[in-house]
Coordinates of C-alpha atoms and ligand atoms in Angstrom, one line a residue:
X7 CA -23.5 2.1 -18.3
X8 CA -23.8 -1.7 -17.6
X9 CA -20.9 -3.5 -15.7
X10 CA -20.2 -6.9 -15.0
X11 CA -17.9 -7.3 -11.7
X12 CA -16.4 -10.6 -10.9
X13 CA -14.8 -11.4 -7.9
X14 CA -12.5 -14.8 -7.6
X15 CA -11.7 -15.3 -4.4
X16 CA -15.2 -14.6 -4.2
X17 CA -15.5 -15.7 -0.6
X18 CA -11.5 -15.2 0.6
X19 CA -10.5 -12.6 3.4
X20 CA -10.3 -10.2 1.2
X21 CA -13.5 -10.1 -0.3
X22 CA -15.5 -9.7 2.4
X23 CA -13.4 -7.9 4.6
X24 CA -12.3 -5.1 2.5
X25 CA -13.5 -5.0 -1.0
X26 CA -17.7 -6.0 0.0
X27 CA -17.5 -3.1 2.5
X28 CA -15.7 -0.8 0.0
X29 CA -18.8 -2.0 -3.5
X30 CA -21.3 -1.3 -0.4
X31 CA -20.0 2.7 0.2
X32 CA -20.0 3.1 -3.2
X33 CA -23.6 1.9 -3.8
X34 CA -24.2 4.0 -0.9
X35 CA -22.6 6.9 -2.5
X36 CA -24.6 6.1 -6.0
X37 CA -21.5 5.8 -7.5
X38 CA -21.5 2.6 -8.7
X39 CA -23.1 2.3 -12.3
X40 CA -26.9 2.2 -12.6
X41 CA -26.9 -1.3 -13.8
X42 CA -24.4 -2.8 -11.8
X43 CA -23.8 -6.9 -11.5
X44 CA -21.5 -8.4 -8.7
X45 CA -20.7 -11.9 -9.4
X46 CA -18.4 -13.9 -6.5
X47 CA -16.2 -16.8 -7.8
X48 CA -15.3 -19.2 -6.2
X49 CA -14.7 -23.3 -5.6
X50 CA -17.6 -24.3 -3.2
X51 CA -21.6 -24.8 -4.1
X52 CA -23.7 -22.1 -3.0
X53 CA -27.1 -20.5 -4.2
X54 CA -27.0 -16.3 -4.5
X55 CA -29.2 -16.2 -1.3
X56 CA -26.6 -18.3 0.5
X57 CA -23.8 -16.2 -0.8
X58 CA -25.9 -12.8 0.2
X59 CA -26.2 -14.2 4.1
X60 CA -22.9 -15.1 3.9
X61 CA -21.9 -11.6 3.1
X62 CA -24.4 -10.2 5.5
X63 CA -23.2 -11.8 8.7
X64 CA -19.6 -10.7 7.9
X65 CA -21.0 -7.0 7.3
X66 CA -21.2 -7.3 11.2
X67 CA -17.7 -7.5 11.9
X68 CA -17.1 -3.9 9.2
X69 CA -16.7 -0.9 11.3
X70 CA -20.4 0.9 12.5
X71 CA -20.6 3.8 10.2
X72 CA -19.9 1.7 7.1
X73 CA -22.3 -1.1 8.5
X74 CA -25.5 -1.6 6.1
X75 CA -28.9 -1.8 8.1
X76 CA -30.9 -5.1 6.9
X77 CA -33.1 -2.6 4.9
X78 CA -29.7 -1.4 2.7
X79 CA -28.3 -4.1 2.8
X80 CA -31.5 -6.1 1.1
X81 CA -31.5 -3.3 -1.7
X82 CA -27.3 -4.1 -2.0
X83 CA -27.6 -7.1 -2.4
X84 CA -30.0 -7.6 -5.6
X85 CA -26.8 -7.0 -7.5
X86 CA -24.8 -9.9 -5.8
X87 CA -24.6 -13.1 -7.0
X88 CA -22.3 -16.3 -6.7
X89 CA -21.3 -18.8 -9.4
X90 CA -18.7 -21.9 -8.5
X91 CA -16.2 -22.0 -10.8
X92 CA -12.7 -24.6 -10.4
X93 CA -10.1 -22.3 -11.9
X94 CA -8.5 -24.9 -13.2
X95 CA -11.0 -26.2 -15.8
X96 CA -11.8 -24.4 -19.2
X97 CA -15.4 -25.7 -19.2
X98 CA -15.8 -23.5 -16.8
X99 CA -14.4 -20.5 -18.2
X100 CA -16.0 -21.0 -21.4
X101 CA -19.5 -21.3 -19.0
X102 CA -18.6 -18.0 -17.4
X103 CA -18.1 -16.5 -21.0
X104 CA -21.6 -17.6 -21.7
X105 CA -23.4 -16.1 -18.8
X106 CA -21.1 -13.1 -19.6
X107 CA -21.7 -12.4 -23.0
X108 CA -25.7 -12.9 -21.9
X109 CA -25.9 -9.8 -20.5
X110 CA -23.3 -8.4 -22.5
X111 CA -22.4 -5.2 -20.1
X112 CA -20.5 -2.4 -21.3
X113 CA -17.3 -3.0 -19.0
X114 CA -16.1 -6.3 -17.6
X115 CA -14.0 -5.7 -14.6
X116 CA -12.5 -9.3 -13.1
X117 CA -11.2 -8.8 -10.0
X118 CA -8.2 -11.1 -8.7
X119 CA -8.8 -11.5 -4.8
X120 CA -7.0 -15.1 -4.7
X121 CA -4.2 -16.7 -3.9
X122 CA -1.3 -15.0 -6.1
X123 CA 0.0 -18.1 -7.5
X124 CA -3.3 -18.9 -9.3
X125 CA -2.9 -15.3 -11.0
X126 CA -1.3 -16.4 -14.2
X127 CA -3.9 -19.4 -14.2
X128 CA -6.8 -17.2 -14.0
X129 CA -5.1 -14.5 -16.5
X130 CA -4.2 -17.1 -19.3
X131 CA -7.3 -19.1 -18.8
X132 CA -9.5 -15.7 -19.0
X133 CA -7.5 -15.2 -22.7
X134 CA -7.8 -18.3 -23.9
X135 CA -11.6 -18.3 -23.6
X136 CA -11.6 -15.0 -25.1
X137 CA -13.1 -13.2 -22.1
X138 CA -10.2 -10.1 -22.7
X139 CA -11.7 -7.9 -25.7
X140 CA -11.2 -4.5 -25.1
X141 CA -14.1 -3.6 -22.8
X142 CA -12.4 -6.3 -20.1
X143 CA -10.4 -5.2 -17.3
X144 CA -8.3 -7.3 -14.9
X145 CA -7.3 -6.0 -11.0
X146 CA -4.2 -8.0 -9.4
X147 CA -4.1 -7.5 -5.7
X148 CA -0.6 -7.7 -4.2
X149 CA 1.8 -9.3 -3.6
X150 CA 2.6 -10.0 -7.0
X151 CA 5.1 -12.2 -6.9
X152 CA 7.9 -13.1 -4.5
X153 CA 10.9 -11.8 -6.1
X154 CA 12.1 -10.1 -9.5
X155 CA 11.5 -13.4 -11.5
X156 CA 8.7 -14.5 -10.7
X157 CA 6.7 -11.0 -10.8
X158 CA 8.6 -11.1 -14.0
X159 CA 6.9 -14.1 -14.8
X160 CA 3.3 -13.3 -13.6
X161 CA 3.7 -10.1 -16.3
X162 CA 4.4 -12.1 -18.8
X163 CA 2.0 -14.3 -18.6
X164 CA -0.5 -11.3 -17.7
X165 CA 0.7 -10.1 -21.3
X166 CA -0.3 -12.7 -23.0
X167 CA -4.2 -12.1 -22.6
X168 CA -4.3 -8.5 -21.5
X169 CA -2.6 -5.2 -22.3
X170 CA -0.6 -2.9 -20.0
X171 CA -3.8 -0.7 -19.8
X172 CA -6.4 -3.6 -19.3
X173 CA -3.9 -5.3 -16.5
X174 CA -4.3 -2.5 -13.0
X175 CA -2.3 -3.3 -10.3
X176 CA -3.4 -2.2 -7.0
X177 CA -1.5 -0.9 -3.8
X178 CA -4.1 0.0 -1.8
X179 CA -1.8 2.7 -0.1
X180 CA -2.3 4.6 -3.8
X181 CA -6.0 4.8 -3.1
X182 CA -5.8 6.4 0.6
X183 CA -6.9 10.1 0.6
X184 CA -3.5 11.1 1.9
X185 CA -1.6 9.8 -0.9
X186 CA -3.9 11.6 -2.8
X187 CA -2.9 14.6 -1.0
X188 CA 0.6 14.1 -1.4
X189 CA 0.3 14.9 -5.2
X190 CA -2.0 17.4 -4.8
X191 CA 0.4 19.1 -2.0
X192 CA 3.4 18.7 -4.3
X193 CA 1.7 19.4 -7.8
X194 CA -1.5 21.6 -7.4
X195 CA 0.9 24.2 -5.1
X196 CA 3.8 26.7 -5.7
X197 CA 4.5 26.7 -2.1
X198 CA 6.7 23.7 -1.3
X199 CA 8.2 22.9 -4.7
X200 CA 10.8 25.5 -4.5
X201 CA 12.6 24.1 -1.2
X202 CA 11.6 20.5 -2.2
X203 CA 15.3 19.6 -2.4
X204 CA 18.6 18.7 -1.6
X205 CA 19.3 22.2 -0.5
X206 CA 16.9 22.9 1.8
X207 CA 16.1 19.1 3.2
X208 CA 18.0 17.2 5.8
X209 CA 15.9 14.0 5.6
X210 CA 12.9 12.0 5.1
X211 CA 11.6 9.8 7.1
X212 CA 9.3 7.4 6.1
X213 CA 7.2 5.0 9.0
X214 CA 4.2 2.9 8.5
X215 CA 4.0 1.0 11.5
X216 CA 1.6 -1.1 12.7
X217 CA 0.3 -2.1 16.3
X218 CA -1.6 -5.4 15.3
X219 CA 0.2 -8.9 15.2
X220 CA 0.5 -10.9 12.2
X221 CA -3.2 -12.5 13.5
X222 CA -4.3 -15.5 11.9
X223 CA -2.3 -15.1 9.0
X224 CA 0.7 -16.6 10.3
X225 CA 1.2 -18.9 7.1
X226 CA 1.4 -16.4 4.6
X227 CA 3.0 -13.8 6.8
X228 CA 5.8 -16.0 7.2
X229 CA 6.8 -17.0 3.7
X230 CA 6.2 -13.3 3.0
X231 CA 8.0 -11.1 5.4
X232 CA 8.1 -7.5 6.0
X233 CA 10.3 -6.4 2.9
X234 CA 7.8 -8.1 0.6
X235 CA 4.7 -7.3 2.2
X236 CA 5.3 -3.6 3.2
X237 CA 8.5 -2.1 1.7
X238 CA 8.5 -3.7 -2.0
X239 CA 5.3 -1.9 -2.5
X240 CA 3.3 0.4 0.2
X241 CA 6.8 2.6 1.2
X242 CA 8.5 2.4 -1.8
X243 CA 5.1 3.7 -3.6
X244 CA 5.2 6.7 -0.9
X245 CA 8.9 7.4 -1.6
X246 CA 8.3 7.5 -5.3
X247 CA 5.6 9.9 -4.6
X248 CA 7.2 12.2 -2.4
X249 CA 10.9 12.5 -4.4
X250 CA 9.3 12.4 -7.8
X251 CA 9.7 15.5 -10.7
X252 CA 6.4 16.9 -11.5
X253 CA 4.7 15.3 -14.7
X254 CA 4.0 17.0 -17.6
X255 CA 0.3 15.8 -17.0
X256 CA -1.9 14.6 -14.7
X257 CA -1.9 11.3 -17.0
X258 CA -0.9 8.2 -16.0
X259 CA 1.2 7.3 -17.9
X260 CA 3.2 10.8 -17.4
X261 CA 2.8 10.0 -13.6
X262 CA 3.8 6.6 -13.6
X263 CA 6.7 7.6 -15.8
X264 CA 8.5 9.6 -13.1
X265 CA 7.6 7.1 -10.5
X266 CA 9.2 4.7 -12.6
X267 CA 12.8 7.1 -12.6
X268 CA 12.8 7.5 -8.7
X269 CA 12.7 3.5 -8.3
X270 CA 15.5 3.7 -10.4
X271 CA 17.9 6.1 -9.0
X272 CA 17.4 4.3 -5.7
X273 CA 21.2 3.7 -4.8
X274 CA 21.8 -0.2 -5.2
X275 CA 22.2 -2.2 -2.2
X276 CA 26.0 -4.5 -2.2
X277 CA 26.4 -6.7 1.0
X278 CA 28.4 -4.1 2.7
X279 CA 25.6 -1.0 2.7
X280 CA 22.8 -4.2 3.3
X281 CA 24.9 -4.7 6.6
X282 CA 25.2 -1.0 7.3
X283 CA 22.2 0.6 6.2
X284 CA 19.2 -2.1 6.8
X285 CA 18.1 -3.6 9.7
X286 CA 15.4 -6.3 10.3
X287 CA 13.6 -7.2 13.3
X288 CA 11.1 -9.9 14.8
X289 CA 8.8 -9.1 17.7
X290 CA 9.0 -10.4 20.7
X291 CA 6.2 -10.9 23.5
X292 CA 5.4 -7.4 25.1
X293 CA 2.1 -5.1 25.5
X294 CA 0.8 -3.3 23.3
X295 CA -2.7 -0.9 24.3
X296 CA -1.9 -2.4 27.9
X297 CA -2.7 -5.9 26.8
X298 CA 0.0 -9.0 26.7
X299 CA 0.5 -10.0 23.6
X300 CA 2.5 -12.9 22.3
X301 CA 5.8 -12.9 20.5
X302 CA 5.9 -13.9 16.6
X303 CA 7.4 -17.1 17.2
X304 CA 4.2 -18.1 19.4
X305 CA 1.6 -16.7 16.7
X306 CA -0.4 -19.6 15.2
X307 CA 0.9 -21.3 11.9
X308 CA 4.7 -19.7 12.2
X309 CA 7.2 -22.2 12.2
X310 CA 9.4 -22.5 15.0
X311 CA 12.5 -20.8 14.6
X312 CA 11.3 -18.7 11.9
X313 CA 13.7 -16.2 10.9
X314 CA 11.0 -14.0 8.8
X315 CA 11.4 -10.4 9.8
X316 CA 8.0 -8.5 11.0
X317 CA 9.9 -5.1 10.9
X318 CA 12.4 -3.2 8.7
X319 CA 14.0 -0.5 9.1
X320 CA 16.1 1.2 6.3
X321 CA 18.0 3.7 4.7
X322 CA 18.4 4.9 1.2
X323 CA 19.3 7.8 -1.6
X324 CA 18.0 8.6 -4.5
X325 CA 20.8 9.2 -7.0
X326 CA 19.7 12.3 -9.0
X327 CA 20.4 16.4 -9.1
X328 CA 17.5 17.0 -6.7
X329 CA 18.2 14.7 -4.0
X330 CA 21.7 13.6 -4.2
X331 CA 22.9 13.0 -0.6
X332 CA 19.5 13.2 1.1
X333 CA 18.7 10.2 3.6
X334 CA 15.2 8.5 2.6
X335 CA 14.7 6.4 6.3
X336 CA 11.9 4.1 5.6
X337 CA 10.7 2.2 8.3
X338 CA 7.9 -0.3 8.8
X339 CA 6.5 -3.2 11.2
X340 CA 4.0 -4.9 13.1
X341 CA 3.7 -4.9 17.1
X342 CA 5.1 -1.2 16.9
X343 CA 4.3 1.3 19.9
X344 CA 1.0 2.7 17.9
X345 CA -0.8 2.9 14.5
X346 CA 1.0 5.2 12.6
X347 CA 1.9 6.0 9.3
X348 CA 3.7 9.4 8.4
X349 CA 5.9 11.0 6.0
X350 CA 8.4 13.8 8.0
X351 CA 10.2 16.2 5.5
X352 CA 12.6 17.7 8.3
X353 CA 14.2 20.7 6.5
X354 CA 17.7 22.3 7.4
X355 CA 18.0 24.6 9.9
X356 CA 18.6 28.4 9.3
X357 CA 22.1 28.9 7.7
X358 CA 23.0 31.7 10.6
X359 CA 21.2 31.3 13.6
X360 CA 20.1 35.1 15.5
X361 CA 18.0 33.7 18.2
X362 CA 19.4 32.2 21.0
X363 CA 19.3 28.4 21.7
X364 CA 16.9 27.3 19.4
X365 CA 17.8 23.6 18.1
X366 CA 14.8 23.1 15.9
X367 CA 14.2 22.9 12.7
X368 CA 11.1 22.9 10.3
X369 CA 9.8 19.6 9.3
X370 CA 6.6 18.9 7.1
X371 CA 4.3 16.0 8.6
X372 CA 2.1 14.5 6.2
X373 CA 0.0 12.1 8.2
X374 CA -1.5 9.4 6.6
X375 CA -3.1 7.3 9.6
X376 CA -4.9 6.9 12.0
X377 CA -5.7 10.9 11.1
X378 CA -5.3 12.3 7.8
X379 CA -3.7 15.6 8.0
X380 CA -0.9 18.0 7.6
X381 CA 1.4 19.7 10.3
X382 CA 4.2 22.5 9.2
X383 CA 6.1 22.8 12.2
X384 CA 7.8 26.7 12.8
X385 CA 9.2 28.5 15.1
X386 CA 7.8 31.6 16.5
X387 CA 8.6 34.4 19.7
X388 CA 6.1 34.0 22.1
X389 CA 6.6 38.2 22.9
X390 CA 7.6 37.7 26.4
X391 CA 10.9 40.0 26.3
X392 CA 14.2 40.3 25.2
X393 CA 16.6 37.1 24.3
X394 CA 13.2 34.8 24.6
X395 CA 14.2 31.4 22.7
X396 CA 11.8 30.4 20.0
X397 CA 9.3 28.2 20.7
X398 CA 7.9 25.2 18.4
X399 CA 4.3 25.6 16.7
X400 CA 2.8 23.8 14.4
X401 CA 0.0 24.9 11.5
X402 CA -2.0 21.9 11.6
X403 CA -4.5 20.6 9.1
X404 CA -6.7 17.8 9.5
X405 CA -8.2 16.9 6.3
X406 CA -11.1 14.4 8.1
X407 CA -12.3 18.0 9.5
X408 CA -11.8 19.9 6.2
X409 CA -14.0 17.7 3.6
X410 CA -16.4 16.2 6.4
X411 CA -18.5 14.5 4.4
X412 CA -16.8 13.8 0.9
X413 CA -13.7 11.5 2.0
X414 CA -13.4 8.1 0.3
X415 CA -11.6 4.4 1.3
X416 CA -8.7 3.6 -0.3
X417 CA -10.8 0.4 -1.9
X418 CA -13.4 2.1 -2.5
X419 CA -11.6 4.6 -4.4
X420 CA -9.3 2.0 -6.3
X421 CA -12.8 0.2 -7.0
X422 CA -14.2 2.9 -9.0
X423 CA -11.3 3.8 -10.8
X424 CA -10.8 0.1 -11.7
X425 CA -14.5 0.5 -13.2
X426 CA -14.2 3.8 -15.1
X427 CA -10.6 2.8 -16.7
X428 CA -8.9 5.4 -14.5
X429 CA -5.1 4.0 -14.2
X430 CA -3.3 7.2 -12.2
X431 CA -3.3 4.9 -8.9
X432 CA -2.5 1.4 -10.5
X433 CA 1.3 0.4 -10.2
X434 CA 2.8 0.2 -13.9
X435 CA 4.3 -3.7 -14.5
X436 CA 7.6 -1.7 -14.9
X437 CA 7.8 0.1 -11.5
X438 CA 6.5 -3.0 -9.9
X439 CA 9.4 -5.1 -11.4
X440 CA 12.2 -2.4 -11.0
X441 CA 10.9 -2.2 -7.2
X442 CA 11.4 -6.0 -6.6
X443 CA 14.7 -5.7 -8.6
X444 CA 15.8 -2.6 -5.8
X445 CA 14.5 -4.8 -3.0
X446 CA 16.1 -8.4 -4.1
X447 CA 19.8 -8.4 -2.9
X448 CA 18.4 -7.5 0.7
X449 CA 16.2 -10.7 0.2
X450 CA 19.2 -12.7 -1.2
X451 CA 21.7 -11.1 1.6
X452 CA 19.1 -12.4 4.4
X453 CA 18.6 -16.1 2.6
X454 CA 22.4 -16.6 2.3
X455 CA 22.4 -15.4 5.9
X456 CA 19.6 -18.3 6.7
X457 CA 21.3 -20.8 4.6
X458 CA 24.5 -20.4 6.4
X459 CA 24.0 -20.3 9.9
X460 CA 24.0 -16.3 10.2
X461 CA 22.4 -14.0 12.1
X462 CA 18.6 -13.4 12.1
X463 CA 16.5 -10.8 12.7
X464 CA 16.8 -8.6 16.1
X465 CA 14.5 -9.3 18.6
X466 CA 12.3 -6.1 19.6
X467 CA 9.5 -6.0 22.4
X468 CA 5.8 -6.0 21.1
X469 CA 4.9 -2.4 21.9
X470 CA 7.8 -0.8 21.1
X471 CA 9.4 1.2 17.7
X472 CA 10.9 -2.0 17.1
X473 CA 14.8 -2.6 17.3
X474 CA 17.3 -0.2 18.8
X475 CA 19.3 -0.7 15.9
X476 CA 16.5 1.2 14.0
X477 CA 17.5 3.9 16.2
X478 CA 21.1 3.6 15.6
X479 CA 21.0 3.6 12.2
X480 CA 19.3 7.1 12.2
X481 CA 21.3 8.2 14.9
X482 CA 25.1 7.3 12.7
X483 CA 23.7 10.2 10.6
X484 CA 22.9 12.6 13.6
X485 CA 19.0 11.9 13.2
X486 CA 16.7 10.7 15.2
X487 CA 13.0 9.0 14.4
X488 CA 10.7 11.6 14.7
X489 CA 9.0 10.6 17.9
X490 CA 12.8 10.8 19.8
X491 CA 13.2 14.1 18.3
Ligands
LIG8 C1 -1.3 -5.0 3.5 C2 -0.4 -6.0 4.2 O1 -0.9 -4.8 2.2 O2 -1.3 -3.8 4.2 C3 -0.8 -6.1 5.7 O3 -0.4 -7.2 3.6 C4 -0.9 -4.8 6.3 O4 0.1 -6.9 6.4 C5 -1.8 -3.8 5.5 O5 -1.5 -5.0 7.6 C6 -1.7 -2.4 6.1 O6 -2.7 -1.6 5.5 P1 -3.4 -0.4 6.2 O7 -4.2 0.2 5.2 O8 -4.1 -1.0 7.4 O9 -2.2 0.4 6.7

């Protein structure tokens, strides 16, 4: 197979930083396709050997393992080369098509790595010089959009050049070998699906927290916020994954389907339940790893005063027969006490306790970073006499340790399944847009709270899990995060 791989953006953050590394493990991994072309886009003037050293010295900053030596990394970078393009100009598309249809490859995969607004740009521009025919694929990269109307927009506009199947939308949480896991926990095993419910759950508990700062993207960051950068997509995806029915097929449209109905039973926000049930918070200067680190308002390129949240903390229900009246706890932020991102499935406890004194239940923890594992947490008699209270163990699994040798990024993934067509782990246009609709009157509630002088965000100590009204909005319900449990 021959494939053509164009990257605008072709020099952006997110280029070299993720999706280089993720092209180079799969060359690595001789996955890619025998006769594979990588072609950057972007605005500036550069020959393919300056593009190739550019890429090479940012290699260095990629972590050790996944670093190329200059002897892989010479072989790698045969199939990269760089063309200047200004989005903008027809001429220029109509020039692309030409060197395109040159080598006329099999598959045509364009990859959107730029700035979202130029999205619809790119995507009418592409169809208007008649670079969609069917062997052309085109892969968004959150965020997509800012609020229900304008994703809205950027789909329609995305429709006007490319079909649903031809347009893959990426959440790179879809691609990590956890989320993977997920279905295959849920879908490939008899086990759990039989207590997967309302009668035998208490609660979920969603966190993906984050110990870095917003960095240098202090711009962006702020006109985007937590909700949009982290909830809208990444958590909600999880939730949909974890509360979903099974599909009738491993297709994904069948998949996407059910994701689709979960989004939609989520139980509407009003002002009253945004007040109750959601809380935002900004981080303050604190320590985090035993270093000082500043507070938001002192990043570089936030405004003063900024009111832009950098954690959230929420609760919700999905409105169906399984879960009705089960708390979904999402929460997510940056500056938090530690990398971690988990899924708890805390199950009820025993409907007529025997043993004395034991307060624990069973919970489920599906760990999706910094290790990728499961723990079932039980409760067993150590043997050491009569009346003994039962003690907590866990059965834990660490899938890193399992499949050694055969685990794959989340890009890298994503990458491959953009090339082959494979659309199970690309976010329909519909879930996208009923997510943003789901997520919009908390956005709404917080501008009119901006607008008119209301409160902001709460102010929570770098290093910490972020607000202690996160805690007591877990703790109204007689939970508690799972680290305080
Ligand atoms: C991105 C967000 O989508 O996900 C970032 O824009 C965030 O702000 C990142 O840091 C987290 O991804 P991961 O894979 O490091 O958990």
């Amino acid at each position: 197979m021959t494939l053509d791989l164009v990257f605008f953006g072709g020099t952006g953050d997110l280029t070299w930083r993720k999706l280089m590394p993720a092209l180079f493990q799969a060359w690595r991994h001789g996955k890619l396709p025998a006769h594979s072309r990588i072609l950057a886009v972007a605005r500036d003037e550069r020959s393919d050997a300056e593009y190739r050293a550019y890429i090479h010295e940012r290699f260095g900053t990629v972590d050790s393992a996944k670093r190329p030596s200059d002897d892989e990394f010479a072989r790698f970078a045969e199939l990269l080369h760089y063309r200047r393009m200004d989005l903008s100009q027809p001429a220029d598309y109509a020039a692309l098509k030409a060197e395109l249809d040159g080598r006329s490859a099999d598959t045509v995969v364009f990859f959107l790595a730029t700035a979202p607004h130029l999205f619809p740009v790119i995507c009418a521009q592409l169809g208007a010089a008649g670079l969609n025919s069917p062997h052309v694929r085109v892969v968004l990269e959150k965020p997509l959009g800012h609020d229900l109307a304008s994703a809205q927009e950027i789909n329609r506009i995305v429709r006007t050049s490319f079909t649903e199947a031809q347009a893959l939308r990426i959440d790179h949480y879809l691609g990590k070998p956890a989320v993977q896991n997920l279905m295959a926990l849920r879908f490939g095993n008899a086990l759990f699906e039989p207590l997967w419910r309302r009668e035998s759950i208490a609660n979920i508990q969603i966190t993906l927290a984050e110990s870095i700062g917003v960095g240098t993207r202090g711009d962006f960051y702020d006109s985007t916020g937590c909700l949009r950068d982290m909830v809208q997509n990444h958590a909600l995806q999880l939730l949909t994954m974890i509360a979903m029915e099974a599909p009738i097929s491993h297709d994904a449209d069948a998949i996407r389907d059910e994701k689709l109905k979960v989004l939609r039973s989520l139980k509407p926000y009003t002002p009253e339940s945004i007040a109750r049930d959601v809380v935002r918070g900004q981080y303050r200067a604190g320590n985090v790893d035993g270093q000082a680190v500043p507070g938001y308002l002192d990043e570089a390129k936030v405004p003063a005063g900024s009111h832009t949240e950098t954690f959230v903390a929420l609760r919700t229900e999905v409105q169906n027969w399984r879960w009705a009246g089960v708390p979904f706890y999402l929460r997510t932020g940056k500056r938090l006490a530690a990398r971690d991102a988990q899924i708890v499935i805390n199950f009820r406890p025993v409907p007529h306790p025997i043993f004395p004194g034991s307060q624990h239940a069973n919970k489920l923890v599906i760990k999706l970073q910094p290790e990728d594992g499961l723990a079932l947490h039980l409760l067993a008699a150590k043997g050491s006499g009569v009346s003994e209270q039962l003690s907590p163990v866990s059965l834990d699994l660490d899938f890193d340790k399992a499949f050694p040798s055969e685990r794959v990024g989340a890009y890298e993934r994503l990458l491959l399944d953009a090339i082959a067509g494979r659309l199970n782990l690309f976010v329909r246009s519909d879930e996208q847009e009923q997510a943003w609709r789901w997520v919009e009157p908390v956005l709404d509630a917080w501008e009119h709270a901006r607008e008119h002088g209301g409160e902001g965000p709460r102010g929570y100590a770098a290093g910490t899990w972020g607000p202690a009204a996160a805690s007591a909005l877990i703790a109204r319900d007689g939970c508690a995060w799972s680290e305080e449990q």
